[in-house]
Amino acid sequence: MSILEVKQLEKIYCGKVNYTALNGVSFDLEEGEFVAIMGPSGSGKTTLLNCVSTIDSPTGGQIIVNGKEPHELNNDKLAKFRRQELGFVFQDFNLVNTLTVEENIILPLTLDSIPEKAMNKRLKSATELLSIEDLLKKRTFEISGGQAQRVAIARAIIHEPSLLLADEPTGNLDSKAVKDVMDLFASINKSLHTTILMVTHDAYVASFCSRVIFIKDGKLYNEIHCGHNKSEFYGKIIDMLSFLGGERNDLK
């Protein structure tokens, strides 16, 4: 079953000179897939994620999430769709500093008026999975970057979304925290069967996925599947990024 269908997606930014950020991009994500989007700077990968996440609207084409077309919904229905169908994890965590860790995590459920008993059950499941039960009463400024990203992930999965979207989720983390967070994403993908779409410039991070989609100049360029050998997969990702051009650190 396809959780995400992207059909001939087009995004044109209008100005004195029109700029085509996406041009005829099509791909599907099956339920339970873990997929990365990669490409050189300016390739359109963030624009693609923004369109899928409904942060931005496409100029043409279709985006279907779990059988629904979010860009055809009115504002109220779209807000509800985001809360129920999508989970978001960002590079800068986007936690609310005035709330405790617990209050940050249950925020999506509070907005949907979920009963307290159900809320506590989901909170327990998410925090145990992410090993952050002892952080619940802390404020966001009292925890490390790696812990903050765990909290952000817990908030993103607590409402059991159809699709989890991650934008450079390890960009602000040190190397140990990067491995920890990616192990968590892999665990969530396997244990909860959560479908994940992630933008990253880091080949190591992408090697945790089952498939990598490469875009260049706003078009789908290639894709690589993991298979059984993760180190071989990592090597293929490095080779493809080198082939696309630019130093590794420029591929953002």
PDB file of C-alpha atoms in Angstrom:
ATOM      1  CA  MET A   1       0.000   0.000   0.000  1.00  0.00           C
ATOM      2  CA  SER A   2       1.352   3.448  -0.963  1.00  0.00           C
ATOM      3  CA  ILE A   3       1.420   5.901   1.945  1.00  0.00           C
ATOM      4  CA  LEU A   4       2.813   8.695  -0.252  1.00  0.00           C
ATOM      5  CA  GLU A   5       2.268   9.248  -3.977  1.00  0.00           C
ATOM      6  CA  VAL A   6       4.033  12.151  -5.678  1.00  0.00           C
ATOM      7  CA  LYS A   7       2.862  12.614  -9.256  1.00  0.00           C
ATOM      8  CA  GLN A   8       4.527  14.978 -11.750  1.00  0.00           C
ATOM      9  CA  LEU A   9       5.217  17.504  -8.999  1.00  0.00           C
ATOM     10  CA  GLU A  10       6.103  20.994 -10.169  1.00  0.00           C
ATOM     11  CA  LYS A  11       7.061  24.082  -8.190  1.00  0.00           C
ATOM     12  CA  ILE A  12       7.774  27.418  -9.858  1.00  0.00           C
ATOM     13  CA  TYR A  13       8.707  30.496  -7.856  1.00  0.00           C
ATOM     14  CA  CYS A  14       7.508  33.605  -9.694  1.00  0.00           C
ATOM     15  CA  GLY A  15       9.503  36.827  -9.753  1.00  0.00           C
ATOM     16  CA  LYS A  16      11.307  39.034 -12.238  1.00  0.00           C
ATOM     17  CA  VAL A  17      12.779  35.770 -13.455  1.00  0.00           C
ATOM     18  CA  ASN A  18      10.738  32.647 -12.778  1.00  0.00           C
ATOM     19  CA  TYR A  19      12.626  29.825 -11.060  1.00  0.00           C
ATOM     20  CA  THR A  20      11.628  26.170 -11.478  1.00  0.00           C
ATOM     21  CA  ALA A  21      12.538  24.400  -8.233  1.00  0.00           C
ATOM     22  CA  LEU A  22      10.779  21.097  -9.080  1.00  0.00           C
ATOM     23  CA  ASN A  23      10.036  19.773 -12.543  1.00  0.00           C
ATOM     24  CA  GLY A  24       7.929  16.622 -13.025  1.00  0.00           C
ATOM     25  CA  VAL A  25       9.051  14.715  -9.901  1.00  0.00           C
ATOM     26  CA  SER A  26       7.224  11.393  -9.392  1.00  0.00           C
ATOM     27  CA  PHE A  27       7.769   8.619  -6.834  1.00  0.00           C
ATOM     28  CA  ASP A  28       5.855   6.505  -4.302  1.00  0.00           C
ATOM     29  CA  LEU A  29       6.581   5.454  -0.721  1.00  0.00           C
ATOM     30  CA  GLU A  30       5.154   2.145   0.374  1.00  0.00           C
ATOM     31  CA  GLU A  31       3.939   1.627   3.924  1.00  0.00           C
ATOM     32  CA  GLY A  32       6.898   0.979   6.248  1.00  0.00           C
ATOM     33  CA  GLU A  33       9.600   2.334   3.894  1.00  0.00           C
ATOM     34  CA  PHE A  34      12.453   4.497   5.185  1.00  0.00           C
ATOM     35  CA  VAL A  35      13.618   6.759   2.343  1.00  0.00           C
ATOM     36  CA  ALA A  36      16.163   9.587   2.100  1.00  0.00           C
ATOM     37  CA  ILE A  37      16.178  12.452  -0.393  1.00  0.00           C
ATOM     38  CA  MET A  38      19.625  13.702  -1.404  1.00  0.00           C
ATOM     39  CA  GLY A  39      21.092  16.062  -3.955  1.00  0.00           C
ATOM     40  CA  PRO A  40      23.429  19.042  -4.454  1.00  0.00           C
ATOM     41  CA  SER A  41      22.668  22.462  -3.024  1.00  0.00           C
ATOM     42  CA  GLY A  42      19.737  24.015  -4.877  1.00  0.00           C
ATOM     43  CA  SER A  43      18.564  20.682  -6.290  1.00  0.00           C
ATOM     44  CA  GLY A  44      15.048  21.080  -4.875  1.00  0.00           C
ATOM     45  CA  LYS A  45      15.102  18.507  -2.066  1.00  0.00           C
ATOM     46  CA  THR A  46      13.944  20.903   0.662  1.00  0.00           C
ATOM     47  CA  THR A  47      11.260  22.322  -1.647  1.00  0.00           C
ATOM     48  CA  LEU A  48      10.081  18.763  -2.252  1.00  0.00           C
ATOM     49  CA  LEU A  49       9.855  18.044   1.485  1.00  0.00           C
ATOM     50  CA  ASN A  50       8.082  21.373   2.061  1.00  0.00           C
ATOM     51  CA  CYS A  51       5.462  20.492  -0.557  1.00  0.00           C
ATOM     52  CA  VAL A  52       4.904  17.007   0.885  1.00  0.00           C
ATOM     53  CA  SER A  53       4.642  18.482   4.404  1.00  0.00           C
ATOM     54  CA  THR A  54       2.141  21.137   3.138  1.00  0.00           C
ATOM     55  CA  ILE A  55       4.452  23.950   4.317  1.00  0.00           C
ATOM     56  CA  ASP A  56       4.562  25.007   0.650  1.00  0.00           C
ATOM     57  CA  SER A  57       2.067  24.487  -2.192  1.00  0.00           C
ATOM     58  CA  PRO A  58       3.033  22.914  -5.527  1.00  0.00           C
ATOM     59  CA  THR A  59       2.452  24.764  -8.793  1.00  0.00           C
ATOM     60  CA  GLY A  60       1.379  21.557 -10.515  1.00  0.00           C
ATOM     61  CA  GLY A  61       1.086  17.813 -10.049  1.00  0.00           C
ATOM     62  CA  GLN A  62      -0.361  15.828  -7.170  1.00  0.00           C
ATOM     63  CA  ILE A  63       0.614  14.783  -3.652  1.00  0.00           C
ATOM     64  CA  ILE A  64      -1.450  12.020  -2.045  1.00  0.00           C
ATOM     65  CA  VAL A  65      -0.851  10.980   1.575  1.00  0.00           C
ATOM     66  CA  ASN A  66      -2.679   7.899   2.827  1.00  0.00           C
ATOM     67  CA  GLY A  67      -5.294   8.300   0.105  1.00  0.00           C
ATOM     68  CA  LYS A  68      -5.931  12.007   0.780  1.00  0.00           C
ATOM     69  CA  GLU A  69      -4.867  15.108  -1.174  1.00  0.00           C
ATOM     70  CA  PRO A  70      -3.874  17.648   1.512  1.00  0.00           C
ATOM     71  CA  HIS A  71      -3.380  20.558  -0.874  1.00  0.00           C
ATOM     72  CA  GLU A  72      -7.063  20.423  -1.800  1.00  0.00           C
ATOM     73  CA  LEU A  73      -8.247  20.827   1.818  1.00  0.00           C
ATOM     74  CA  ASN A  74      -9.400  24.097   3.382  1.00  0.00           C
ATOM     75  CA  ASN A  75      -7.320  25.607   6.209  1.00  0.00           C
ATOM     76  CA  ASP A  76      -9.210  23.952   9.084  1.00  0.00           C
ATOM     77  CA  LYS A  77      -9.188  20.504   7.484  1.00  0.00           C
ATOM     78  CA  LEU A  78      -5.533  20.914   6.481  1.00  0.00           C
ATOM     79  CA  ALA A  79      -4.533  21.754  10.075  1.00  0.00           C
ATOM     80  CA  LYS A  80      -6.343  18.621  11.275  1.00  0.00           C
ATOM     81  CA  PHE A  81      -4.745  16.552   8.488  1.00  0.00           C
ATOM     82  CA  ARG A  82      -1.253  17.693   9.526  1.00  0.00           C
ATOM     83  CA  ARG A  83      -1.871  16.804  13.167  1.00  0.00           C
ATOM     84  CA  GLN A  84      -3.326  13.375  12.392  1.00  0.00           C
ATOM     85  CA  GLU A  85      -1.417  12.138   9.330  1.00  0.00           C
ATOM     86  CA  LEU A  86       2.012  13.795   9.477  1.00  0.00           C
ATOM     87  CA  GLY A  87       4.869  13.848  11.975  1.00  0.00           C
ATOM     88  CA  PHE A  88       7.682  16.416  11.713  1.00  0.00           C
ATOM     89  CA  VAL A  89      11.297  16.317  12.930  1.00  0.00           C
ATOM     90  CA  PHE A  90      13.500  19.345  12.213  1.00  0.00           C
ATOM     91  CA  GLN A  91      17.199  20.133  12.457  1.00  0.00           C
ATOM     92  CA  ASP A  92      16.636  22.753  15.175  1.00  0.00           C
ATOM     93  CA  PHE A  93      14.173  20.604  17.189  1.00  0.00           C
ATOM     94  CA  ASN A  94      11.395  23.285  17.262  1.00  0.00           C
ATOM     95  CA  LEU A  95      10.570  22.596  20.902  1.00  0.00           C
ATOM     96  CA  VAL A  96       8.568  25.131  22.946  1.00  0.00           C
ATOM     97  CA  ASN A  97      10.947  26.525  25.583  1.00  0.00           C
ATOM     98  CA  THR A  98       8.165  27.540  27.999  1.00  0.00           C
ATOM     99  CA  LEU A  99       6.875  23.945  28.222  1.00  0.00           C
ATOM    100  CA  THR A 100       8.333  20.911  29.976  1.00  0.00           C
ATOM    101  CA  VAL A 101       9.555  17.924  27.969  1.00  0.00           C
ATOM    102  CA  GLU A 102       6.305  16.094  28.775  1.00  0.00           C
ATOM    103  CA  GLU A 103       4.156  19.054  27.666  1.00  0.00           C
ATOM    104  CA  ASN A 104       6.135  19.331  24.409  1.00  0.00           C
ATOM    105  CA  ILE A 105       5.618  15.649  23.611  1.00  0.00           C
ATOM    106  CA  ILE A 106       1.856  15.571  24.250  1.00  0.00           C
ATOM    107  CA  LEU A 107       1.195  18.897  22.488  1.00  0.00           C
ATOM    108  CA  PRO A 108      -0.274  17.277  19.310  1.00  0.00           C
ATOM    109  CA  LEU A 109      -2.665  15.201  21.458  1.00  0.00           C
ATOM    110  CA  THR A 110      -3.670  18.227  23.542  1.00  0.00           C
ATOM    111  CA  LEU A 111      -4.571  20.140  20.375  1.00  0.00           C
ATOM    112  CA  ASP A 112      -6.832  17.253  19.326  1.00  0.00           C
ATOM    113  CA  SER A 113      -8.421  16.940  22.802  1.00  0.00           C
ATOM    114  CA  ILE A 114      -7.365  13.307  23.225  1.00  0.00           C
ATOM    115  CA  PRO A 115      -8.643  11.859  26.552  1.00  0.00           C
ATOM    116  CA  GLU A 116      -6.072  11.927  29.370  1.00  0.00           C
ATOM    117  CA  LYS A 117      -5.970   8.131  29.793  1.00  0.00           C
ATOM    118  CA  ALA A 118      -5.174   7.574  26.090  1.00  0.00           C
ATOM    119  CA  MET A 119      -2.688  10.461  26.186  1.00  0.00           C
ATOM    120  CA  ASN A 120      -0.777   8.959  29.130  1.00  0.00           C
ATOM    121  CA  LYS A 121      -0.675   5.547  27.447  1.00  0.00           C
ATOM    122  CA  ARG A 122       0.813   6.983  24.252  1.00  0.00           C
ATOM    123  CA  LEU A 123       3.237   9.142  26.249  1.00  0.00           C
ATOM    124  CA  LYS A 124       4.486   6.073  28.123  1.00  0.00           C
ATOM    125  CA  SER A 125       4.978   4.080  24.887  1.00  0.00           C
ATOM    126  CA  ALA A 126       6.829   6.886  23.077  1.00  0.00           C
ATOM    127  CA  THR A 127       9.107   7.832  25.967  1.00  0.00           C
ATOM    128  CA  GLU A 128      10.015   4.217  26.729  1.00  0.00           C
ATOM    129  CA  LEU A 129      10.860   3.582  23.077  1.00  0.00           C
ATOM    130  CA  LEU A 130      13.134   6.638  23.067  1.00  0.00           C
ATOM    131  CA  SER A 131      14.528   6.116  26.595  1.00  0.00           C
ATOM    132  CA  ILE A 132      13.589   9.601  27.823  1.00  0.00           C
ATOM    133  CA  GLU A 133      11.222   8.729  30.714  1.00  0.00           C
ATOM    134  CA  ASP A 134      13.501  10.491  33.213  1.00  0.00           C
ATOM    135  CA  LEU A 135      13.430  13.792  31.281  1.00  0.00           C
ATOM    136  CA  LEU A 136       9.676  14.446  31.384  1.00  0.00           C
ATOM    137  CA  LYS A 137       9.663  17.149  34.080  1.00  0.00           C
ATOM    138  CA  LYS A 138      12.746  18.960  32.751  1.00  0.00           C
ATOM    139  CA  ARG A 139      12.675  22.148  30.676  1.00  0.00           C
ATOM    140  CA  THR A 140      14.138  22.108  27.173  1.00  0.00           C
ATOM    141  CA  PHE A 141      17.157  24.238  28.218  1.00  0.00           C
ATOM    142  CA  GLU A 142      18.142  21.567  30.765  1.00  0.00           C
ATOM    143  CA  ILE A 143      18.713  18.796  28.210  1.00  0.00           C
ATOM    144  CA  SER A 144      21.398  18.077  25.600  1.00  0.00           C
ATOM    145  CA  GLY A 145      21.002  18.366  21.821  1.00  0.00           C
ATOM    146  CA  GLY A 146      20.727  14.603  21.420  1.00  0.00           C
ATOM    147  CA  GLN A 147      18.074  14.448  24.156  1.00  0.00           C
ATOM    148  CA  ALA A 148      16.196  17.369  22.577  1.00  0.00           C
ATOM    149  CA  GLN A 149      16.058  15.513  19.263  1.00  0.00           C
ATOM    150  CA  ARG A 150      14.695  12.430  21.051  1.00  0.00           C
ATOM    151  CA  VAL A 151      11.981  14.621  22.557  1.00  0.00           C
ATOM    152  CA  ALA A 152      11.206  16.065  19.111  1.00  0.00           C
ATOM    153  CA  ILE A 153      10.953  12.536  17.678  1.00  0.00           C
ATOM    154  CA  ALA A 154       8.654  11.467  20.537  1.00  0.00           C
ATOM    155  CA  ARG A 155       6.386  14.455  19.789  1.00  0.00           C
ATOM    156  CA  ALA A 156       6.416  13.538  16.079  1.00  0.00           C
ATOM    157  CA  ILE A 157       5.324   9.923  16.623  1.00  0.00           C
ATOM    158  CA  ILE A 158       2.982  10.204  19.629  1.00  0.00           C
ATOM    159  CA  HIS A 159      -0.097  10.622  17.413  1.00  0.00           C
ATOM    160  CA  GLU A 160       0.950   7.616  15.278  1.00  0.00           C
ATOM    161  CA  PRO A 161       1.247   9.490  11.943  1.00  0.00           C
ATOM    162  CA  SER A 162       0.933   7.827   8.546  1.00  0.00           C
ATOM    163  CA  LEU A 163       4.100   9.601   7.399  1.00  0.00           C
ATOM    164  CA  LEU A 164       7.067  10.890   9.421  1.00  0.00           C
ATOM    165  CA  LEU A 165       8.982  13.724   7.713  1.00  0.00           C
ATOM    166  CA  ALA A 166      12.502  14.674   8.804  1.00  0.00           C
ATOM    167  CA  ASP A 167      14.491  17.675   7.543  1.00  0.00           C
ATOM    168  CA  GLU A 168      18.237  17.301   8.257  1.00  0.00           C
ATOM    169  CA  PRO A 169      17.375  15.757  11.665  1.00  0.00           C
ATOM    170  CA  THR A 170      21.042  15.238  12.625  1.00  0.00           C
ATOM    171  CA  GLY A 171      22.382  18.576  11.372  1.00  0.00           C
ATOM    172  CA  ASN A 172      22.931  20.037  14.852  1.00  0.00           C
ATOM    173  CA  LEU A 173      24.261  16.898  16.551  1.00  0.00           C
ATOM    174  CA  ASP A 174      27.738  15.551  17.328  1.00  0.00           C
ATOM    175  CA  SER A 175      28.838  12.259  15.769  1.00  0.00           C
ATOM    176  CA  LYS A 176      27.809  10.050  18.725  1.00  0.00           C
ATOM    177  CA  ALA A 177      24.374  11.681  18.932  1.00  0.00           C
ATOM    178  CA  VAL A 178      23.984  11.251  15.141  1.00  0.00           C
ATOM    179  CA  LYS A 179      24.401   7.472  15.437  1.00  0.00           C
ATOM    180  CA  ASP A 180      22.057   7.328  18.444  1.00  0.00           C
ATOM    181  CA  VAL A 181      19.338   9.326  16.679  1.00  0.00           C
ATOM    182  CA  MET A 182      19.617   7.326  13.450  1.00  0.00           C
ATOM    183  CA  ASP A 183      19.446   4.065  15.419  1.00  0.00           C
ATOM    184  CA  LEU A 184      16.209   5.445  16.895  1.00  0.00           C
ATOM    185  CA  PHE A 185      14.787   6.282  13.461  1.00  0.00           C
ATOM    186  CA  ALA A 186      15.640   2.756  12.289  1.00  0.00           C
ATOM    187  CA  SER A 187      14.011   1.307  15.415  1.00  0.00           C
ATOM    188  CA  ILE A 188      10.843   3.382  14.946  1.00  0.00           C
ATOM    189  CA  ASN A 189      10.695   2.323  11.317  1.00  0.00           C
ATOM    190  CA  LYS A 190      10.991  -1.371  12.205  1.00  0.00           C
ATOM    191  CA  SER A 191       9.075  -1.629  15.485  1.00  0.00           C
ATOM    192  CA  LEU A 192       6.208   0.768  14.663  1.00  0.00           C
ATOM    193  CA  HIS A 193       6.314   0.164  10.885  1.00  0.00           C
ATOM    194  CA  THR A 194       6.348   3.951  10.462  1.00  0.00           C
ATOM    195  CA  THR A 195       6.894   5.286   6.940  1.00  0.00           C
ATOM    196  CA  ILE A 196       9.710   7.875   6.980  1.00  0.00           C
ATOM    197  CA  LEU A 197      10.851  10.427   4.381  1.00  0.00           C
ATOM    198  CA  MET A 198      14.037  12.289   5.302  1.00  0.00           C
ATOM    199  CA  VAL A 199      16.115  15.007   3.647  1.00  0.00           C
ATOM    200  CA  THR A 200      19.829  14.761   4.448  1.00  0.00           C
ATOM    201  CA  HIS A 201      23.175  15.762   2.950  1.00  0.00           C
ATOM    202  CA  ASP A 202      25.041  13.134   5.008  1.00  0.00           C
ATOM    203  CA  ALA A 203      25.798   9.809   3.306  1.00  0.00           C
ATOM    204  CA  TYR A 204      26.253   8.056   6.681  1.00  0.00           C
ATOM    205  CA  VAL A 205      22.786   9.185   7.793  1.00  0.00           C
ATOM    206  CA  ALA A 206      21.271   8.116   4.466  1.00  0.00           C
ATOM    207  CA  SER A 207      22.848   4.660   4.813  1.00  0.00           C
ATOM    208  CA  PHE A 208      20.320   3.879   7.591  1.00  0.00           C
ATOM    209  CA  CYS A 209      17.520   4.067   5.012  1.00  0.00           C
ATOM    210  CA  SER A 210      16.172   1.354   2.743  1.00  0.00           C
ATOM    211  CA  ARG A 211      16.270   3.598  -0.343  1.00  0.00           C
ATOM    212  CA  VAL A 212      17.833   6.899  -1.386  1.00  0.00           C
ATOM    213  CA  ILE A 213      16.227   9.162  -4.000  1.00  0.00           C
ATOM    214  CA  PHE A 214      18.581  11.634  -5.689  1.00  0.00           C
ATOM    215  CA  ILE A 215      17.331  14.824  -7.292  1.00  0.00           C
ATOM    216  CA  LYS A 216      19.262  17.309  -9.390  1.00  0.00           C
ATOM    217  CA  ASP A 217      18.075  20.581 -10.937  1.00  0.00           C
ATOM    218  CA  GLY A 218      14.555  19.910  -9.716  1.00  0.00           C
ATOM    219  CA  LYS A 219      14.260  16.506 -11.400  1.00  0.00           C
ATOM    220  CA  LEU A 220      14.402  12.933 -10.139  1.00  0.00           C
ATOM    221  CA  TYR A 221      17.912  11.806 -11.103  1.00  0.00           C
ATOM    222  CA  ASN A 222      18.390   8.308  -9.705  1.00  0.00           C
ATOM    223  CA  GLU A 223      17.628   6.038  -6.767  1.00  0.00           C
ATOM    224  CA  ILE A 224      19.576   3.373  -4.904  1.00  0.00           C
ATOM    225  CA  HIS A 225      18.182   0.507  -2.825  1.00  0.00           C
ATOM    226  CA  CYS A 226      19.997  -0.838   0.239  1.00  0.00           C
ATOM    227  CA  GLY A 227      19.808  -4.586  -0.302  1.00  0.00           C
ATOM    228  CA  HIS A 228      21.613  -6.710   2.304  1.00  0.00           C
ATOM    229  CA  ASN A 229      25.006  -4.978   2.512  1.00  0.00           C
ATOM    230  CA  LYS A 230      24.895  -1.650   4.364  1.00  0.00           C
ATOM    231  CA  SER A 231      28.558  -0.746   3.774  1.00  0.00           C
ATOM    232  CA  GLU A 232      28.186  -1.392   0.060  1.00  0.00           C
ATOM    233  CA  PHE A 233      25.060   0.797   0.111  1.00  0.00           C
ATOM    234  CA  TYR A 234      27.024   3.571   1.866  1.00  0.00           C
ATOM    235  CA  GLY A 235      29.738   3.352  -0.805  1.00  0.00           C
ATOM    236  CA  LYS A 236      27.157   3.658  -3.593  1.00  0.00           C
ATOM    237  CA  ILE A 237      25.678   6.763  -1.927  1.00  0.00           C
ATOM    238  CA  ILE A 238      29.155   8.362  -1.703  1.00  0.00           C
ATOM    239  CA  ASP A 239      29.818   7.519  -5.364  1.00  0.00           C
ATOM    240  CA  MET A 240      26.503   9.012  -6.479  1.00  0.00           C
ATOM    241  CA  LEU A 241      27.060  12.218  -4.509  1.00  0.00           C
ATOM    242  CA  SER A 242      30.544  12.546  -6.039  1.00  0.00           C
ATOM    243  CA  PHE A 243      29.092  11.928  -9.501  1.00  0.00           C
ATOM    244  CA  LEU A 244      26.474  14.654  -8.953  1.00  0.00           C
ATOM    245  CA  GLY A 245      29.310  17.096  -8.315  1.00  0.00           C
ATOM    246  CA  GLY A 246      30.595  19.227  -5.464  1.00  0.00           C
ATOM    247  CA  GLU A 247      32.546  18.512  -2.342  1.00  0.00           C
ATOM    248  CA  ARG A 248      30.791  16.412   0.289  1.00  0.00           C
ATOM    249  CA  ASN A 249      30.212  19.421   2.552  1.00  0.00           C
ATOM    250  CA  ASP A 250      28.654  21.365  -0.329  1.00  0.00           C
ATOM    251  CA  LEU A 251      25.930  18.774  -0.867  1.00  0.00           C
ATOM    252  CA  LYS A 252      23.379  20.490   1.339  1.00  0.00           C
TER     253      LYS A 252
END
